Amino acid sequence: MNEQFRVAQKVGLMFRSETEIPEDIKGWAVSQLHADSPALGISSKYGKVKSWPQSMQPDLIERARLWRLYRENKKKERERKDGQELASAKQANRQNNLMREKDEMKFAHRNVYGKDQIRMRLMSFWANHFTIGNTFDNESLIGHAMEEAILAKLNSSFSEMLYKVTTHPGMLIYLDNIWSAGEESKHTINCRKKIDCQAGLNDNLGRELLELHTVSPSAGYTENDIRQTAKVLAGWGAYFEMPLAEMKEMAGTTNHWDVYKQRYAEPGNKTVLGKVIGVGKGGLRQLTNHLALHENTVMHLSTKLCQHFVSDNPQKIDIDYIANSWRRSNGDLDQIHSAVIDRAINSKDEKFQWPMNWLFQVLRLSDATFIKGWQDVHNYDNQLMEVKKIFEELGQSFWSTRQPDGYSSQKEEWLSGEMFERRLRFADAIYNAGRPKTSPEKIMDRIGANMTTRNLVESAGGFRRSRFIALMCSPELMGLKSV
Amino acid sequence: MSKYKISRRDFLKYSGASLFLAGVPIPGYTKDKPPGNISVILLEGGMDGLTAVPPIGDPNLIAMRKTITPKDFLKLNSFFGLHPSLPNFSRLMAKNNASVVHATSFPYIKRSHFEGQNLMEGGGLSPFAEKTGWLGRSLDLTQVPGKALSLDMPLILRGYKDNDNFYPASIKNSNALISNLINLISMAHSKDEAEIFSKLSKKSSQASLTPRDPVSLAKYAGKEMSKENGPIASVIRIGQFDTHANQVSDDGYDKNGNHAKRLEIVDDVIAGYREGLGDAWNRSIILTLTEFGRTVAVNGTRGTEHGYGSAGLLAGGTISKSRIIAEWPGLSKKEQFEGRDLMATIDYRSVCAACIERSLGLDHDRIASEVFFTPKLPRVYDYIFS
């Protein structure tokens, strides 16, 4: 592959046919960190690429209102008898009030049509690092967290992103923090006086904040550190359905992203990994600031970034390079991401591509229309699959129910016959239903395909379908070693 | 907190279980067939042994866990009860076809899901030390070639050279694939990847496997394993045992809690196996695995935190006497592990080893040293199978 496409594969999503290919690839890649980032997509499969309508991208307050409406309607449905009316009411309730399908389509569109390919890859990396699985209310929150807590924070610091993600209602709900109350909090003390009232700490988020999101077990923290972290977190968050008036009374705000319930807070200072954390709402910011620059966080995440963007077998020198930029810049994400780009370009190693990134890259290279338009988000299409179904069949979706450790970037985790068969079948389906506008030959010329790929496509025979499948499942396009 | 109630149907839809079948003997293979078959149910998130099999005879249980202990438990003996969401398992106990191992765990005490799961599947001596799994290594020792059934390849089955997997796709507009084309693609790839594509090209037409909920998967697995040349191992994964909140329901019904709903699936899966296996039940063993148990004390959100000791459920026609196998450590504060968790007094690797010995016919010492790298691993076979 020529240098431009090699880099676009490792840290981006490949150049669409209408895009001019930059001469200075490294300069381009770094400038991409600040690229304009509107949500681009198509309204119908015949439509032109344009910005997503604002009305389909509601803010948190509107999402909460829709969610409450959805739950109320569901309750009413349960009370009514079965029948035709019920089925259509059910469907309307889902379509009007749930955000998942819209958000999932928007995510796919952005990745296929966006001009901010490196930002999209970074959003996916961090969204996976800070996994929010689809449980309970989260269906309507995952997409919001990805856009607002991650994408919108890509040019800030890791500590800022960490704080915004940790306090996002999606995360606080997913890892059970919303009910957690300090053992000496007003709420718990009051509760102890009553019969059958239970209150106290829940350490789920505290544990994963240390283990997965920041320092990792290599830091040698103790159960006490986990408890202390949970105490800092106690009081944060509310369930998404909470009426705004109640939230206002409990936390003095109607902003779901800033809910700190004083009554649930643990009094007194806390100590996490030797660092004293002050009392009150500001404690969490002190903690995330401390964790964001902790040496174990720096090494843990520099390694993880390398595994995702640089090489299947990252070298210590590459990890150290990223770690040094982290330390030097106090965790400035532009500096860290620039260092990642530098190492990804410098390393000639292949980097295996996740199923979803491969899919986006195939669609961009071939100019195929495989994702429906937003007007048709709830409409059946006899050619194109539902977006939700596409990700399910690929075996990778940010909207699935899954464990908080997210998807592995390690090649070994994705090596299975069935996973590979999905690539063949999707390549086939994209050819058949997506009507690619760019031919395999043209694609090979643009990307400067290697001899293995060219020979493979040549040997696949005269049918364009076979040539297309062969090209997209070649080791070169999957980010694997060619023979 | 009742806001979080989800219906059983909703739960099944979201539960995301997956099935793996392994060890399909190749026709014409002359080696002796292993004496039985083995099925593993992976319970991810940390199953609460004190909820599944509450030690009702221990006075500290109610003292520590009044709000989350089932009231309508089924009685196993004067000391142990069984959660009411496990009625099928209870019937198998009554028929002497099921046993419980209690106060047990893999030797892992640090309470991380991901390290713990890596150990329960890898069976190594420290987290992330092994790239292969204990069942994969066992199958490799029996030298029966075969295949697995899944979308990904779970760690527990890796390490088995002839492993292959199978999980029918449902992708619109994808037609039959030409094996010649896949062969060509395989030839362009290197090493492992080439091998995977090459196996794909040999696949015959694909039967559809729907629905994919865990109970249907268990029935399907049982049926496949009951066939003359069927697989000899299967793995089913059930997630979301990590009930830090609302482990029990506030409506007072034992079966409505979050943990109870997961146990109900385990129970249905075991019943699904029973049905699917048919006569092959008599040479089968099914066992559950979980990465750790949960704290003895209830946390502030009607749930429990990550702990240590838990319980294992065993079922199958190879069991001829139902038992509760435990060296009960007690639940008082000083008897708890680190003052918070149920102590584990039985190394669950020994239980796995016994099940391998029974189903695959391997010698215990060989399993101990070559599968679990622990030559002195105690043998508990007689407690389970005599």
PDB file of C-alpha atoms in Angstrom, chain A residues 70-71 74 90 100 134-137 139 173 175-176 178-181 196 198-204 207-208 211-212 217 221 223 226-227 239-241 370 380-386 389 392-395 401 403-405 410-426 428-430 432-433 452-453 456 459-461 465-467 469-470 473-476 478 480-483, chain B residues 1-7 9-10 13-16 44-45 66-68 108-115 117 131 148-153 155 158 164-178 180-194 196-197 200 203 206 212 237 239-240 242-246 258 262 291-292 298-307 338 340:
ATOM      1  CA  TYR A  70     -41.142   5.733  26.448  1.00  0.00           C
ATOM      2  CA  ARG A  71     -41.367   4.215  29.910  1.00  0.00           C
ATOM      3  CA  LYS A  74     -44.680   0.956  28.072  1.00  0.00           C
ATOM      4  CA  LYS A  90     -45.505  -0.289  20.678  1.00  0.00           C
ATOM      5  CA  ARG A 100     -30.459   3.753  19.904  1.00  0.00           C
ATOM      6  CA  ASN A 134     -26.379  -1.299  26.980  1.00  0.00           C
ATOM      7  CA  THR A 135     -28.230  -1.955  30.202  1.00  0.00           C
ATOM      8  CA  PHE A 136     -31.318  -0.317  31.646  1.00  0.00           C
ATOM      9  CA  ASP A 137     -31.601   3.334  30.637  1.00  0.00           C
ATOM     10  CA  GLU A 139     -29.897   2.676  25.274  1.00  0.00           C
ATOM     11  CA  ILE A 173     -25.856   4.109  35.488  1.00  0.00           C
ATOM     12  CA  LEU A 175     -21.565   0.834  36.706  1.00  0.00           C
ATOM     13  CA  ASP A 176     -24.245   1.225  39.379  1.00  0.00           C
ATOM     14  CA  ILE A 178     -26.365   6.201  40.958  1.00  0.00           C
ATOM     15  CA  TRP A 179     -27.589   4.497  44.139  1.00  0.00           C
ATOM     16  CA  SER A 180     -24.295   4.434  46.006  1.00  0.00           C
ATOM     17  CA  ALA A 181     -24.294   6.389  49.268  1.00  0.00           C
ATOM     18  CA  ASP A 196     -36.071  -2.432  55.667  1.00  0.00           C
ATOM     19  CA  GLN A 198     -30.839  -0.237  52.789  1.00  0.00           C
ATOM     20  CA  ALA A 199     -28.182   2.263  51.910  1.00  0.00           C
ATOM     21  CA  GLY A 200     -24.440   2.355  51.612  1.00  0.00           C
ATOM     22  CA  LEU A 201     -21.584   2.081  49.174  1.00  0.00           C
ATOM     23  CA  ASN A 202     -21.472   0.373  45.817  1.00  0.00           C
ATOM     24  CA  ASP A 203     -17.883  -0.026  44.620  1.00  0.00           C
ATOM     25  CA  ASN A 204     -18.458  -1.098  41.014  1.00  0.00           C
ATOM     26  CA  ARG A 207     -13.129  -0.528  41.025  1.00  0.00           C
ATOM     27  CA  GLU A 208     -13.299  -0.137  37.246  1.00  0.00           C
ATOM     28  CA  GLU A 211      -8.619  -1.205  37.133  1.00  0.00           C
ATOM     29  CA  LEU A 212      -9.778  -0.410  33.606  1.00  0.00           C
ATOM     30  CA  PRO A 217      -3.852  -3.668  38.552  1.00  0.00           C
ATOM     31  CA  TYR A 221      -3.901  -0.795  44.763  1.00  0.00           C
ATOM     32  CA  GLU A 223      -9.398  -3.077  48.473  1.00  0.00           C
ATOM     33  CA  ILE A 226     -11.200   0.837  45.898  1.00  0.00           C
ATOM     34  CA  ARG A 227     -13.468   1.640  48.881  1.00  0.00           C
ATOM     35  CA  TYR A 239     -31.385   7.486  37.333  1.00  0.00           C
ATOM     36  CA  PHE A 240     -32.251   8.867  33.926  1.00  0.00           C
ATOM     37  CA  GLU A 241     -35.975   8.842  34.536  1.00  0.00           C
ATOM     38  CA  PHE A 370     -24.615  -0.002   2.492  1.00  0.00           C
ATOM     39  CA  TYR A 380     -37.697  -1.724   5.915  1.00  0.00           C
ATOM     40  CA  ASP A 381     -35.367  -1.864   2.931  1.00  0.00           C
ATOM     41  CA  ASN A 382     -35.340  -5.001   0.837  1.00  0.00           C
ATOM     42  CA  GLN A 383     -31.669  -4.560   0.023  1.00  0.00           C
ATOM     43  CA  LEU A 384     -30.014  -2.953   3.018  1.00  0.00           C
ATOM     44  CA  MET A 385     -29.772  -4.392   6.534  1.00  0.00           C
ATOM     45  CA  GLU A 386     -30.742  -2.538   9.684  1.00  0.00           C
ATOM     46  CA  LYS A 389     -28.160  -5.897  12.647  1.00  0.00           C
ATOM     47  CA  GLU A 392     -24.535  -7.529  15.575  1.00  0.00           C
ATOM     48  CA  GLU A 393     -23.569  -9.782  12.698  1.00  0.00           C
ATOM     49  CA  LEU A 394     -20.102  -8.249  12.575  1.00  0.00           C
ATOM     50  CA  GLY A 395     -19.729  -9.275  16.222  1.00  0.00           C
ATOM     51  CA  THR A 401     -24.642  -5.481  26.365  1.00  0.00           C
ATOM     52  CA  GLN A 403     -18.485  -6.244  29.957  1.00  0.00           C
ATOM     53  CA  PRO A 404     -16.732  -3.005  30.881  1.00  0.00           C
ATOM     54  CA  ASP A 405     -13.343  -4.108  29.530  1.00  0.00           C
ATOM     55  CA  GLN A 410      -5.227  -7.830  20.012  1.00  0.00           C
ATOM     56  CA  LYS A 411      -5.403  -9.831  16.822  1.00  0.00           C
ATOM     57  CA  GLU A 412      -5.638 -13.148  18.694  1.00  0.00           C
ATOM     58  CA  GLU A 413      -9.031 -12.243  20.138  1.00  0.00           C
ATOM     59  CA  TRP A 414     -10.517 -11.933  16.667  1.00  0.00           C
ATOM     60  CA  LEU A 415      -9.035 -14.990  15.014  1.00  0.00           C
ATOM     61  CA  SER A 416     -11.833 -17.442  14.446  1.00  0.00           C
ATOM     62  CA  GLY A 417     -13.400 -19.041  11.429  1.00  0.00           C
ATOM     63  CA  GLU A 418     -16.724 -17.422  12.090  1.00  0.00           C
ATOM     64  CA  MET A 419     -15.276 -13.951  12.506  1.00  0.00           C
ATOM     65  CA  PHE A 420     -13.464 -14.360   9.212  1.00  0.00           C
ATOM     66  CA  GLU A 421     -16.506 -15.764   7.508  1.00  0.00           C
ATOM     67  CA  ARG A 422     -18.372 -12.605   8.469  1.00  0.00           C
ATOM     68  CA  ARG A 423     -15.771 -10.608   6.511  1.00  0.00           C
ATOM     69  CA  LEU A 424     -16.354 -12.743   3.424  1.00  0.00           C
ATOM     70  CA  ARG A 425     -20.098 -12.482   3.744  1.00  0.00           C
ATOM     71  CA  PHE A 426     -20.101  -8.756   4.371  1.00  0.00           C
ATOM     72  CA  ASP A 428     -20.280 -10.197  -0.646  1.00  0.00           C
ATOM     73  CA  ALA A 429     -23.305  -8.353   0.727  1.00  0.00           C
ATOM     74  CA  ILE A 430     -21.655  -4.964   0.191  1.00  0.00           C
ATOM     75  CA  ASN A 432     -24.496  -7.210  -4.013  1.00  0.00           C
ATOM     76  CA  ALA A 433     -26.561  -4.659  -2.122  1.00  0.00           C
ATOM     77  CA  THR A 452       0.070 -10.487  -3.103  1.00  0.00           C
ATOM     78  CA  THR A 453      -3.187  -8.562  -3.271  1.00  0.00           C
ATOM     79  CA  LEU A 456      -5.039 -12.736  -5.410  1.00  0.00           C
ATOM     80  CA  SER A 459      -6.553 -15.270  -9.690  1.00  0.00           C
ATOM     81  CA  ALA A 460     -10.109 -14.722  -8.457  1.00  0.00           C
ATOM     82  CA  GLY A 461     -11.180 -14.696 -12.097  1.00  0.00           C
ATOM     83  CA  ARG A 465     -18.007  -9.982  -7.381  1.00  0.00           C
ATOM     84  CA  SER A 466     -15.233 -12.513  -6.743  1.00  0.00           C
ATOM     85  CA  ARG A 467     -12.579  -9.891  -7.350  1.00  0.00           C
ATOM     86  CA  ILE A 469     -14.506 -10.183  -2.140  1.00  0.00           C
ATOM     87  CA  ALA A 470     -10.910 -11.243  -2.718  1.00  0.00           C
ATOM     88  CA  CYS A 473     -10.594  -9.997   2.454  1.00  0.00           C
ATOM     89  CA  SER A 474      -6.985  -9.777   1.377  1.00  0.00           C
ATOM     90  CA  PRO A 475      -4.501  -9.627   4.235  1.00  0.00           C
ATOM     91  CA  GLU A 476      -3.556  -6.138   3.093  1.00  0.00           C
ATOM     92  CA  MET A 478      -7.625  -6.564   6.823  1.00  0.00           C
ATOM     93  CA  LEU A 480      -2.661  -8.520   8.303  1.00  0.00           C
ATOM     94  CA  LYS A 481       0.617  -9.835   6.992  1.00  0.00           C
ATOM     95  CA  SER A 482       0.640 -10.852   3.333  1.00  0.00           C
ATOM     96  CA  VAL A 483       2.592 -13.912   2.237  1.00  0.00           C
TER      97      VAL A 483
ATOM     98  CA  MET B   1     -35.241   1.008  42.774  1.00  0.00           C
ATOM     99  CA  SER B   2     -38.082  -0.897  41.260  1.00  0.00           C
ATOM    100  CA  LYS B   3     -37.607   1.241  38.182  1.00  0.00           C
ATOM    101  CA  TYR B   4     -35.115  -1.260  36.897  1.00  0.00           C
ATOM    102  CA  LYS B   5     -37.326  -4.220  36.585  1.00  0.00           C
ATOM    103  CA  ILE B   6     -36.982  -5.836  33.216  1.00  0.00           C
ATOM    104  CA  SER B   7     -39.225  -8.557  31.981  1.00  0.00           C
ATOM    105  CA  ARG B   9     -38.318 -11.640  27.682  1.00  0.00           C
ATOM    106  CA  ASP B  10     -36.391  -8.405  27.648  1.00  0.00           C
ATOM    107  CA  LYS B  13     -33.050 -10.573  24.378  1.00  0.00           C
ATOM    108  CA  TYR B  14     -30.208  -8.696  26.002  1.00  0.00           C
ATOM    109  CA  SER B  15     -28.448 -11.544  27.707  1.00  0.00           C
ATOM    110  CA  GLY B  16     -26.056 -12.170  24.840  1.00  0.00           C
ATOM    111  CA  GLU B  44     -19.575 -14.150  33.885  1.00  0.00           C
ATOM    112  CA  GLY B  45     -19.616 -11.382  36.442  1.00  0.00           C
ATOM    113  CA  LYS B  66     -31.375 -10.963  55.693  1.00  0.00           C
ATOM    114  CA  THR B  67     -32.536  -8.766  52.822  1.00  0.00           C
ATOM    115  CA  ILE B  68     -31.056 -10.815  49.988  1.00  0.00           C
ATOM    116  CA  TYR B 108      -7.567 -16.116  42.601  1.00  0.00           C
ATOM    117  CA  ILE B 109      -8.135 -13.584  45.348  1.00  0.00           C
ATOM    118  CA  LYS B 110      -7.829 -10.160  43.755  1.00  0.00           C
ATOM    119  CA  ARG B 111     -11.461  -9.636  42.692  1.00  0.00           C
ATOM    120  CA  SER B 112     -10.948  -8.302  39.167  1.00  0.00           C
ATOM    121  CA  HIS B 113     -13.457  -9.726  36.656  1.00  0.00           C
ATOM    122  CA  PHE B 114     -10.974  -9.719  33.860  1.00  0.00           C
ATOM    123  CA  GLU B 115      -8.073 -11.317  35.674  1.00  0.00           C
ATOM    124  CA  GLN B 117     -12.157 -14.726  33.967  1.00  0.00           C
ATOM    125  CA  LYS B 131      -2.670 -17.968  25.716  1.00  0.00           C
ATOM    126  CA  ALA B 148     -16.159 -25.381  18.178  1.00  0.00           C
ATOM    127  CA  LEU B 149     -19.384 -23.534  17.653  1.00  0.00           C
ATOM    128  CA  SER B 150     -19.302 -19.797  18.248  1.00  0.00           C
ATOM    129  CA  LEU B 151     -18.689 -16.385  16.751  1.00  0.00           C
ATOM    130  CA  ASP B 152     -15.423 -15.765  18.548  1.00  0.00           C
ATOM    131  CA  MET B 153     -13.038 -18.358  19.902  1.00  0.00           C
ATOM    132  CA  LEU B 155      -9.992 -18.600  25.644  1.00  0.00           C
ATOM    133  CA  ARG B 158      -7.907 -22.271  22.660  1.00  0.00           C
ATOM    134  CA  ASP B 164     -12.536 -24.720  14.290  1.00  0.00           C
ATOM    135  CA  ASN B 165     -15.746 -22.878  14.904  1.00  0.00           C
ATOM    136  CA  PHE B 166     -19.149 -22.537  13.369  1.00  0.00           C
ATOM    137  CA  TYR B 167     -21.910 -20.026  13.978  1.00  0.00           C
ATOM    138  CA  PRO B 168     -24.312 -19.450  11.111  1.00  0.00           C
ATOM    139  CA  ALA B 169     -24.459 -15.895   9.882  1.00  0.00           C
ATOM    140  CA  SER B 170     -27.611 -14.026   9.006  1.00  0.00           C
ATOM    141  CA  ILE B 171     -26.413 -11.447   6.523  1.00  0.00           C
ATOM    142  CA  LYS B 172     -28.829 -10.178   3.929  1.00  0.00           C
ATOM    143  CA  ASN B 173     -27.670 -10.336   0.325  1.00  0.00           C
ATOM    144  CA  SER B 174     -24.793 -12.683   0.912  1.00  0.00           C
ATOM    145  CA  ASN B 175     -24.947 -15.753  -1.292  1.00  0.00           C
ATOM    146  CA  ALA B 176     -23.210 -19.111  -1.170  1.00  0.00           C
ATOM    147  CA  LEU B 177     -19.485 -18.601  -1.145  1.00  0.00           C
ATOM    148  CA  ILE B 178     -17.255 -20.436  -3.565  1.00  0.00           C
ATOM    149  CA  ASN B 180     -12.187 -22.007  -4.528  1.00  0.00           C
ATOM    150  CA  LEU B 181     -12.290 -18.278  -3.871  1.00  0.00           C
ATOM    151  CA  ILE B 182     -11.824 -18.781  -0.143  1.00  0.00           C
ATOM    152  CA  ASN B 183      -8.887 -21.058  -0.849  1.00  0.00           C
ATOM    153  CA  LEU B 184      -7.261 -18.355  -2.906  1.00  0.00           C
ATOM    154  CA  ILE B 185      -7.799 -15.850  -0.109  1.00  0.00           C
ATOM    155  CA  SER B 186      -6.335 -18.325   2.363  1.00  0.00           C
ATOM    156  CA  MET B 187      -3.227 -18.673   0.239  1.00  0.00           C
ATOM    157  CA  ALA B 188      -2.615 -14.924   0.357  1.00  0.00           C
ATOM    158  CA  HIS B 189      -2.724 -14.920   4.168  1.00  0.00           C
ATOM    159  CA  SER B 190       0.015 -16.058   6.499  1.00  0.00           C
ATOM    160  CA  LYS B 191       0.106 -18.524   9.398  1.00  0.00           C
ATOM    161  CA  ASP B 192      -2.966 -18.633  11.681  1.00  0.00           C
ATOM    162  CA  GLU B 193      -5.045 -16.457   9.422  1.00  0.00           C
ATOM    163  CA  ALA B 194      -4.338 -18.668   6.404  1.00  0.00           C
ATOM    164  CA  ILE B 196      -8.631 -20.131   9.447  1.00  0.00           C
ATOM    165  CA  PHE B 197      -9.593 -19.229   5.894  1.00  0.00           C
ATOM    166  CA  LEU B 200     -13.694 -22.077   6.031  1.00  0.00           C
ATOM    167  CA  LYS B 203     -17.390 -26.008   5.227  1.00  0.00           C
ATOM    168  CA  GLN B 206     -24.912 -24.168   6.735  1.00  0.00           C
ATOM    169  CA  ARG B 212     -29.785 -17.911  19.581  1.00  0.00           C
ATOM    170  CA  ARG B 237     -21.513 -18.258  28.191  1.00  0.00           C
ATOM    171  CA  GLY B 239     -23.240 -12.874  31.410  1.00  0.00           C
ATOM    172  CA  GLN B 240     -24.400 -10.254  33.880  1.00  0.00           C
ATOM    173  CA  ASP B 242     -22.302  -8.832  38.451  1.00  0.00           C
ATOM    174  CA  THR B 243     -25.175  -7.658  40.618  1.00  0.00           C
ATOM    175  CA  HIS B 244     -23.784  -4.717  42.538  1.00  0.00           C
ATOM    176  CA  ALA B 245     -27.308  -3.334  42.739  1.00  0.00           C
ATOM    177  CA  ASN B 246     -30.817  -4.729  43.069  1.00  0.00           C
ATOM    178  CA  ASN B 258     -31.502  -9.638  39.156  1.00  0.00           C
ATOM    179  CA  ARG B 262     -29.705 -15.195  35.850  1.00  0.00           C
ATOM    180  CA  GLU B 291     -14.585 -15.999  38.266  1.00  0.00           C
ATOM    181  CA  PHE B 292     -15.362 -15.375  41.933  1.00  0.00           C
ATOM    182  CA  VAL B 298     -24.927  -6.726  51.415  1.00  0.00           C
ATOM    183  CA  ASN B 299     -23.710  -3.395  50.033  1.00  0.00           C
ATOM    184  CA  GLY B 300     -25.630  -0.138  50.112  1.00  0.00           C
ATOM    185  CA  THR B 301     -27.565  -0.767  46.935  1.00  0.00           C
ATOM    186  CA  ARG B 302     -29.186  -4.129  47.698  1.00  0.00           C
ATOM    187  CA  GLY B 303     -26.374  -5.884  45.910  1.00  0.00           C
ATOM    188  CA  THR B 304     -23.027  -7.431  46.675  1.00  0.00           C
ATOM    189  CA  GLU B 305     -19.464  -6.631  45.697  1.00  0.00           C
ATOM    190  CA  HIS B 306     -16.763  -8.841  44.198  1.00  0.00           C
ATOM    191  CA  GLY B 307     -15.707 -11.599  46.578  1.00  0.00           C
ATOM    192  CA  GLU B 338     -10.179 -10.962  54.554  1.00  0.00           C
ATOM    193  CA  ARG B 340     -15.564  -9.885  53.856  1.00  0.00           C
TER     194      ARG B 340
END
